[in-house]
mmCIF file of C-alpha atoms in Angstrom:
data_model
loop_
_atom_site.group_PDB
_atom_site.id
_atom_site.type_symbol
_atom_site.label_atom_id
_atom_site.label_comp_id
_atom_site.label_asym_id
_atom_site.label_seq_id
_atom_site.Cartn_x
_atom_site.Cartn_y
_atom_site.Cartn_z
ATOM 1 C CA MET A 1 102.617 104.742 127.423
ATOM 2 C CA ALA A 2 104.890 106.007 124.680
ATOM 3 C CA LEU A 3 105.728 103.851 121.703
ATOM 4 C CA HIS A 4 109.308 103.470 122.913
ATOM 5 C CA ASP A 5 108.073 102.134 126.266
ATOM 6 C CA GLU A 6 105.651 99.761 124.554
ATOM 7 C CA LEU A 7 108.403 98.376 122.329
ATOM 8 C CA ALA A 8 110.734 97.968 125.311
ATOM 9 C CA SER A 9 108.005 96.143 127.241
ATOM 10 C CA ALA A 10 107.302 93.879 124.267
ATOM 11 C CA GLN A 11 111.039 93.159 123.956
ATOM 12 C CA ARG A 12 111.279 92.166 127.636
ATOM 13 C CA SER A 13 108.260 89.880 127.265
ATOM 14 C CA LEU A 14 109.689 88.349 124.117
ATOM 15 C CA ASP A 15 113.059 87.757 125.818
ATOM 16 C CA GLU A 16 111.236 85.928 128.598
ATOM 17 C CA LEU A 17 109.270 83.889 126.054
ATOM 18 C CA LEU A 18 112.497 82.920 124.291
ATOM 19 C CA ARG A 19 113.979 81.749 127.611
ATOM 20 C CA TYR A 20 110.938 79.530 128.194
ATOM 21 C CA VAL A 21 111.095 78.157 124.676
ATOM 22 C CA LYS A 22 114.754 77.282 125.233
ATOM 23 C CA ARG A 23 113.877 75.481 128.492
ATOM 24 C CA LEU A 24 111.086 73.561 126.781
ATOM 25 C CA GLU A 25 113.442 72.613 123.992
ATOM 26 C CA GLN A 26 115.944 71.254 126.522
ATOM 27 C CA GLN A 27 113.251 69.190 128.222
ATOM 28 C CA LEU A 28 111.330 67.978 125.158
ATOM 29 C CA GLY A 29 114.132 67.913 122.620
ATOM 30 C CA SER A 30 114.291 69.900 119.421
ATOM 31 C CA GLY A 31 113.445 67.070 117.032
ATOM 32 C CA GLY A 32 109.656 67.264 117.073
ATOM 33 C CA ILE A 33 107.827 69.302 114.477
ATOM 34 C CA GLU A 34 105.787 71.062 117.174
ATOM 35 C CA MET A 35 108.904 72.256 119.011
ATOM 36 C CA ARG A 36 110.523 73.410 115.788
ATOM 37 C CA ARG A 37 107.365 75.338 114.918
ATOM 38 C CA VAL A 38 107.321 77.036 118.344
ATOM 39 C CA ARG A 39 111.012 77.972 118.006
ATOM 40 C CA MET A 40 110.498 79.309 114.476
ATOM 41 C CA ASP A 41 107.477 81.349 115.580
ATOM 42 C CA ALA A 42 109.414 82.845 118.488
ATOM 43 C CA ASP A 43 112.307 83.733 116.158
ATOM 44 C CA ARG A 44 109.865 85.303 113.709
ATOM 45 C CA LEU A 45 108.393 87.412 116.525
ATOM 46 C CA ARG A 46 111.895 88.593 117.439
ATOM 47 C CA GLU A 47 112.578 89.618 113.838
ATOM 48 C CA SER A 48 109.210 91.363 113.530
ATOM 49 C CA LEU A 49 109.795 93.344 116.708
ATOM 50 C CA ALA A 50 113.223 94.392 115.433
ATOM 51 C CA LEU A 51 111.587 95.620 112.211
ATOM 52 C CA LEU A 52 109.071 97.631 114.225
ATOM 53 C CA ARG A 53 111.879 99.211 116.235
ATOM 54 C CA ASP A 54 113.768 100.081 113.057
ATOM 55 C CA ALA A 55 110.625 101.567 111.465
ATOM 56 C CA ASP A 56 110.062 104.007 114.344
ATOM 57 C CA PRO A 57 111.624 107.299 113.184
ATOM 58 C CA ALA A 58 112.324 108.524 116.725
ATOM 59 C CA LEU A 59 114.251 105.372 117.594
ATOM 60 C CA ALA A 60 116.001 105.222 114.240
ATOM 61 C CA LYS A 61 117.224 108.817 114.615
ATOM 62 C CA ALA A 62 118.460 108.099 118.132
ATOM 63 C CA LYS A 63 120.606 105.223 116.840
ATOM 64 C CA ARG A 64 122.308 107.109 114.022
ATOM 65 C CA PRO A 65 124.809 109.785 115.008
ATOM 66 C CA ASP A 66 124.813 113.075 113.130
ATOM 67 C CA LEU A 67 127.357 113.293 110.330
ATOM 68 C CA VAL A 68 130.223 115.707 110.728
ATOM 69 C CA SER A 69 131.474 117.324 107.556
ATOM 70 C CA ILE A 70 135.230 117.538 107.112
ATOM 71 C CA PRO A 71 136.408 120.351 104.870
ATOM 72 C CA ASP A 72 138.635 119.670 101.879
ATOM 73 C CA THR A 73 140.915 122.618 102.652
ATOM 74 C CA PRO A 74 144.411 121.692 103.890
ATOM 75 C CA TYR A 75 145.189 121.795 107.570
ATOM 76 C CA ASP A 76 147.124 124.688 109.053
ATOM 77 C CA ASN A 77 150.816 123.682 109.181
ATOM 78 C CA THR A 78 151.240 125.316 112.579
ATOM 79 C CA LEU A 79 149.224 122.449 114.018
ATOM 80 C CA TRP A 80 152.172 120.159 113.407
ATOM 81 C CA THR A 81 154.961 122.208 115.011
ATOM 82 C CA ASP A 82 156.586 120.473 117.984
ATOM 83 C CA SER A 83 155.056 117.138 116.955
ATOM 84 C CA ASP A 84 156.859 113.849 116.454
ATOM 85 C CA ASP A 85 156.641 111.812 113.267
ATOM 86 C CA GLU A 86 155.247 108.449 114.223
ATOM 87 C CA GLY A 87 158.062 105.932 114.437
ATOM 88 C CA LEU A 88 160.724 108.492 113.474
ATOM 89 C CA GLY A 89 160.835 110.785 116.470
ATOM 90 C CA ALA A 90 161.237 114.559 116.457
ATOM 91 C CA ARG A 91 162.240 116.407 113.286
ATOM 92 C CA ASP A 92 165.574 117.687 114.598
ATOM 93 C CA ARG A 93 166.761 114.282 115.838
ATOM 94 C CA HIS A 94 167.735 111.127 113.986
ATOM 95 C CA ALA A 95 165.973 107.834 114.340
ATOM 96 C CA PRO A 96 167.948 105.060 116.041
#
């Protein structure tokens, strides 16, 4: 299995674990030190898995789009012929 598939499988398992922890918390209450420890451990696992996903270069590259460079040269003025000025209308007409 590829690393991406392994991470996705671990994420699904962790999501299921978090659902069970939430159910246990509803039944047992969240006041006990044992329940708080279980919740904190599950949250720590979620954070650790997110760090692993972010550390994978293939996944990190897939998340970030490629940058597009915009030149500093002025635009061609012919692009703006027959265009309306926003809120003012066409150049040869007066605004209301």
